[in-house]
Backbone as JSON Lines, residues from 0, in Angstrom:
{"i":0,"aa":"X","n":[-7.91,-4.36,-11.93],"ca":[-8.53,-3.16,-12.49],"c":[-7.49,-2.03,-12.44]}
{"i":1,"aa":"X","n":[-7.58,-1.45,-13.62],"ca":[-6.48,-0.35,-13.31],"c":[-7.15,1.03,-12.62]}
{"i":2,"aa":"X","n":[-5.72,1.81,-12.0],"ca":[-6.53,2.94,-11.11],"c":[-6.74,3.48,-11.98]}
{"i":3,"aa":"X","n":[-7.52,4.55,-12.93],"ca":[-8.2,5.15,-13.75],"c":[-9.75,4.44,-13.86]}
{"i":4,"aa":"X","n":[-9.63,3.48,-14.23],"ca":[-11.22,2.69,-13.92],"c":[-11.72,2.79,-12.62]}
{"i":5,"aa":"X","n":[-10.43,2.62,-11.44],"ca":[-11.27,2.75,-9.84],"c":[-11.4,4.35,-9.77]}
{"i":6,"aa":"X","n":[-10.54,5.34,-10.13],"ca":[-10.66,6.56,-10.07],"c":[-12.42,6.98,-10.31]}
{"i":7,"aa":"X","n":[-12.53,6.0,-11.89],"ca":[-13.63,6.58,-12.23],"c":[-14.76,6.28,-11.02]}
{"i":8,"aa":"X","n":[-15.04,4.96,-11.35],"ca":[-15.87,4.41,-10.05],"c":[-15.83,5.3,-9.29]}
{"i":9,"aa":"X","n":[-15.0,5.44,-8.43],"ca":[-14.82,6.4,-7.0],"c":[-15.71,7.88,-7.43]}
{"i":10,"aa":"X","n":[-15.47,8.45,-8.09],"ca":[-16.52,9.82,-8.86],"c":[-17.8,9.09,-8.74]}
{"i":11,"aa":"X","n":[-18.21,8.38,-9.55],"ca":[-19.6,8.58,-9.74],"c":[-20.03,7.93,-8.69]}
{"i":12,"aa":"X","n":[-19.31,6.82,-8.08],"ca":[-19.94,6.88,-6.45],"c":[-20.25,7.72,-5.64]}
{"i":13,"aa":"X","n":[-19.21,8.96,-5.28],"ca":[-19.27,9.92,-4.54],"c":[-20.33,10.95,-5.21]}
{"i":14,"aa":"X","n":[-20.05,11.37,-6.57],"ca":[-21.18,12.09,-6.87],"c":[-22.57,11.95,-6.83]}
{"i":15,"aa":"X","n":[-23.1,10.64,-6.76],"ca":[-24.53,10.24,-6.67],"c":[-24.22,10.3,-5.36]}
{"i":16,"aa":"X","n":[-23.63,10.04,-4.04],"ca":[-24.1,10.46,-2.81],"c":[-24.07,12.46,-2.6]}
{"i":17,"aa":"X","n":[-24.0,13.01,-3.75],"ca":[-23.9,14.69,-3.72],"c":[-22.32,15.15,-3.21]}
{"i":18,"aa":"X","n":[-21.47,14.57,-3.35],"ca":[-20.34,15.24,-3.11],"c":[-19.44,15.47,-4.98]}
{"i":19,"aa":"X","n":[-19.17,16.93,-4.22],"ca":[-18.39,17.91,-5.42],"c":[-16.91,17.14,-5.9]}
{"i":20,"aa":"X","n":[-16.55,16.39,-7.09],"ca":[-15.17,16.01,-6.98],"c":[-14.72,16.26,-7.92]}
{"i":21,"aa":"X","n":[-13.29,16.47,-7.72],"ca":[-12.07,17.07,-8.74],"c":[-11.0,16.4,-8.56]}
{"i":22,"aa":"X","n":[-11.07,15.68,-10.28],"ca":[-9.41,15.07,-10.52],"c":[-8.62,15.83,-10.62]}
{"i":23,"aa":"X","n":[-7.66,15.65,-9.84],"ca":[-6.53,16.96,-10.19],"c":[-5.63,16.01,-11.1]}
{"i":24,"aa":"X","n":[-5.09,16.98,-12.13],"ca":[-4.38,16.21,-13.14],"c":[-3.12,17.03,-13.06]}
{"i":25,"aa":"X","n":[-2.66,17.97,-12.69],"ca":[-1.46,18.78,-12.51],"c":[-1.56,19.92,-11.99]}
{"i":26,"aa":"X","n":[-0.47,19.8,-11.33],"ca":[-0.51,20.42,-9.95],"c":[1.09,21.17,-9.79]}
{"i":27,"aa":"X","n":[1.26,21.91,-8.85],"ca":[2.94,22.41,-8.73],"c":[3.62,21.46,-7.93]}
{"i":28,"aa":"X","n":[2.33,20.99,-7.19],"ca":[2.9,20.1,-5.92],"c":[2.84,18.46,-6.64]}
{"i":29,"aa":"X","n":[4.25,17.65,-6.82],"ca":[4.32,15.69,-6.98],"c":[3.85,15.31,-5.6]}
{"i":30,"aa":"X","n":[3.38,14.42,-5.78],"ca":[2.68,13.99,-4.92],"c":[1.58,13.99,-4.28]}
{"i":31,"aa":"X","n":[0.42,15.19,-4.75],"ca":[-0.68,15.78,-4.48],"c":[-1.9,14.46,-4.77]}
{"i":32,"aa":"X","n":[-2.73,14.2,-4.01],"ca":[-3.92,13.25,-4.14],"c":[-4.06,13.37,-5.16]}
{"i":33,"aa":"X","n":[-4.99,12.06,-5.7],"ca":[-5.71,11.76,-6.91],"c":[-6.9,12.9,-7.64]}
{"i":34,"aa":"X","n":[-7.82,12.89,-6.2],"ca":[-8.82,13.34,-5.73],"c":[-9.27,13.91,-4.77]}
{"i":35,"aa":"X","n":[-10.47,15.27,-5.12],"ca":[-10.72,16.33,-3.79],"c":[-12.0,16.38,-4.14]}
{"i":36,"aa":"X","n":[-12.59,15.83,-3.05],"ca":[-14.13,15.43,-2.82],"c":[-14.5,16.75,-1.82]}
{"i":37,"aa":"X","n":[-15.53,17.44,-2.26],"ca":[-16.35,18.74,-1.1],"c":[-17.83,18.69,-1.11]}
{"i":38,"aa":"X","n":[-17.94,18.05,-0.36],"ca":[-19.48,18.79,0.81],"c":[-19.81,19.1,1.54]}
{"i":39,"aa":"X","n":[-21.13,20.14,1.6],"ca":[-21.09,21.04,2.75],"c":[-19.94,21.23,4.26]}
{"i":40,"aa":"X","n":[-19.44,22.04,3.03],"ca":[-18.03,22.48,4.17],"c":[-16.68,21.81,4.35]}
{"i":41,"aa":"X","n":[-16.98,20.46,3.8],"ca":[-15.93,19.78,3.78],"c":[-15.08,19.19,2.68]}
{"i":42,"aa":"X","n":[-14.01,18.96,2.86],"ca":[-12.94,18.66,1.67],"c":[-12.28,17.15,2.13]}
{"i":43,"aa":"X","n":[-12.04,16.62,1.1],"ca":[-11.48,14.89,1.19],"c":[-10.97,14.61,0.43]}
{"i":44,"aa":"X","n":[-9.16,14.39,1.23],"ca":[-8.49,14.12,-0.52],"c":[-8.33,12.7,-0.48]}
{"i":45,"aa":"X","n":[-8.29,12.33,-1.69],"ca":[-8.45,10.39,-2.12],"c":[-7.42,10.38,-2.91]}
{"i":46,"aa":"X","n":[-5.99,9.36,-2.6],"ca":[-5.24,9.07,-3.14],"c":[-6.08,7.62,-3.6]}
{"i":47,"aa":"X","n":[-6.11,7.38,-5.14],"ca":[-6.41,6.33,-5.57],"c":[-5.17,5.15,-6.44]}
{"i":48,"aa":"X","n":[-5.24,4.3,-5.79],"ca":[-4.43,3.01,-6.08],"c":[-5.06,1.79,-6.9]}
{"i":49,"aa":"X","n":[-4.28,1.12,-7.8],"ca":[-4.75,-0.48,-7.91],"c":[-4.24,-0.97,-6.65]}
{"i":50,"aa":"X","n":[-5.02,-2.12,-6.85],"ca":[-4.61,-3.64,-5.46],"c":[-3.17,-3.87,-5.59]}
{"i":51,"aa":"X","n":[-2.57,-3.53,-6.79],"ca":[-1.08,-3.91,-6.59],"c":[-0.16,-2.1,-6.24]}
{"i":52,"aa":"X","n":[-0.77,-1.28,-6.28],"ca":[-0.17,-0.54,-6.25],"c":[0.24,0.08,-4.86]}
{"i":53,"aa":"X","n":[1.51,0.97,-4.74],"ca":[1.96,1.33,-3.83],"c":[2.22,2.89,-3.59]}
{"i":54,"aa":"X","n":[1.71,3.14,-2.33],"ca":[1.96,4.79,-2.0],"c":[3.27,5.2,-2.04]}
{"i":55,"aa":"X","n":[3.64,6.28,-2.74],"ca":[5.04,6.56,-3.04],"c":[5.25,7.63,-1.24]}
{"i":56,"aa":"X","n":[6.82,7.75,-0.96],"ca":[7.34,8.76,0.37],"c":[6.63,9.67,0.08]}
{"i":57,"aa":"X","n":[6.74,10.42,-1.33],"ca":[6.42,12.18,-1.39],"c":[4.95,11.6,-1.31]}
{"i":58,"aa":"X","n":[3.93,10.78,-1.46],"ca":[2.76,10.84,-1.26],"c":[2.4,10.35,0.12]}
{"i":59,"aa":"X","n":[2.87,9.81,1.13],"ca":[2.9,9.83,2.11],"c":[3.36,10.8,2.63]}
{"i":60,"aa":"X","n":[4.13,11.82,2.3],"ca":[4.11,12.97,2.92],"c":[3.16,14.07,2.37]}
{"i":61,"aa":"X","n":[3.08,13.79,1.62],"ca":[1.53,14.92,1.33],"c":[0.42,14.46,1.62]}
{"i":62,"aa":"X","n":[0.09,13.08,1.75],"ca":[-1.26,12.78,3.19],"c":[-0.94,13.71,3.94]}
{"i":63,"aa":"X","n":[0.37,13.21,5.1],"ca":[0.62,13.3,6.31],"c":[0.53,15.15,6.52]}
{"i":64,"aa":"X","n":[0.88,15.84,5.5],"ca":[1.08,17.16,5.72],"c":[-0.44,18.05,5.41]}
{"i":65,"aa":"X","n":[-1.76,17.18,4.87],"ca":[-2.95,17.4,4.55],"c":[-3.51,17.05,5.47]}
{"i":66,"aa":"X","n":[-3.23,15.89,6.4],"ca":[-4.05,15.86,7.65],"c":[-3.29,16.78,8.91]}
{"i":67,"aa":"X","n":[-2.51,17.1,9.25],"ca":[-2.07,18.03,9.99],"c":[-2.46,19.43,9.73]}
{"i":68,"aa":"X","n":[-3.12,20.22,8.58],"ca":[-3.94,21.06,8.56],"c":[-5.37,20.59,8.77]}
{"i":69,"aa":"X","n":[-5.77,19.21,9.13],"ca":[-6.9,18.97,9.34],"c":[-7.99,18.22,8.58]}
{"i":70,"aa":"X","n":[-7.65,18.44,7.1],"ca":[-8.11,17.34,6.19],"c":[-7.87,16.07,6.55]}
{"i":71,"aa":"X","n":[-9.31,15.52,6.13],"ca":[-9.3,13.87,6.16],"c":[-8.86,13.61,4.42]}
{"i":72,"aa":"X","n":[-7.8,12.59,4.5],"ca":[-7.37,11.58,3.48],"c":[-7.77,10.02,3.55]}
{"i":73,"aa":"X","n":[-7.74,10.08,2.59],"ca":[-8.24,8.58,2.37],"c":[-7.12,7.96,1.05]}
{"i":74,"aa":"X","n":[-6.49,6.69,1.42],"ca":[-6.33,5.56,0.26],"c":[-6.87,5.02,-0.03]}
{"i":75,"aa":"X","n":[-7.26,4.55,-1.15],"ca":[-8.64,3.74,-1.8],"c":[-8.44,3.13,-3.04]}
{"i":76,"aa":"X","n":[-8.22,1.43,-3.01],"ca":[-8.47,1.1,-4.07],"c":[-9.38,0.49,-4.48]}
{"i":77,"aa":"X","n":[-10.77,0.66,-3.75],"ca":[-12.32,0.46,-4.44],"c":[-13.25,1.61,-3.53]}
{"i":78,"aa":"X","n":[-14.55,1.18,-3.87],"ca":[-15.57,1.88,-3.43],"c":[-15.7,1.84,-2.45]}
{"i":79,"aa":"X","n":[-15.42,0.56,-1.7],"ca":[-15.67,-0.37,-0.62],"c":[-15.07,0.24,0.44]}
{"i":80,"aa":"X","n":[-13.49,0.75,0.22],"ca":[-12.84,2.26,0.93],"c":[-13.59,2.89,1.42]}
{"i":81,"aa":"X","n":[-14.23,3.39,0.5],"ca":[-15.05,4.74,0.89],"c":[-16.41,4.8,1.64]}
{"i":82,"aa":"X","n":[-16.66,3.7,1.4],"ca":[-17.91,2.77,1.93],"c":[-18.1,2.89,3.82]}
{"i":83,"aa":"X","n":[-16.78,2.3,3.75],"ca":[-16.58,2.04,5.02],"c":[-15.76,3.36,6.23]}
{"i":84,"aa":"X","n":[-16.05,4.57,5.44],"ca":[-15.67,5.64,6.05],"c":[-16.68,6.84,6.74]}
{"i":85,"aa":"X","n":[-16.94,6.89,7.84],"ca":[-18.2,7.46,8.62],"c":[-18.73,8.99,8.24]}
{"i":86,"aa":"X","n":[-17.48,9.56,7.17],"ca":[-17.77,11.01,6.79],"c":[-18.44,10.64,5.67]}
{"i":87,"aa":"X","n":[-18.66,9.71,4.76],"ca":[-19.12,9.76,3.5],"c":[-20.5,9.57,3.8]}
């Protein structure tokens, strides 16, 4: 499946559980998540992948520099990701 089809999935999953989400499509910052999921109070960025695909350095460093202000990140290349995460 390509990531744009799981991207989508991932939205309307999250949105029928009531969370706010935004594809970011351009940004100043390379490497910036796929996706920024918000509810009540909270923000979740989702780098989305295919099964073959791979997290690039600059996107491992923009996790790593999004959870050190405290945001939870997530990689996800299905629902099943997200499924299995105790904030969702």
């Amino acid at each position: 499946m390509r990531e744009s089809e799981i991207q989508s999935k991932i939205i309307k999953y999250l949105e029928s559980v009531g969370w706010l989400v935004v594809k970011i499509i351009q940004t100043n910052k390379n490497g910036w998540p796929d996706l920024q999921a918000h509810k009540n109070g909270v923000t979740i960025f989702i780098e989305v992948k295919s099964q073959t695909g791979k997290v690039s350095e600059l996107q491992q460093y923009r996790l790593k520099k999004l959870q050190e202000q405290g945001f939870k990140t997530i990689i996800a290349t299905s629902i099943k990701d997200l499924q299995n995460e105790p904030i969702i």
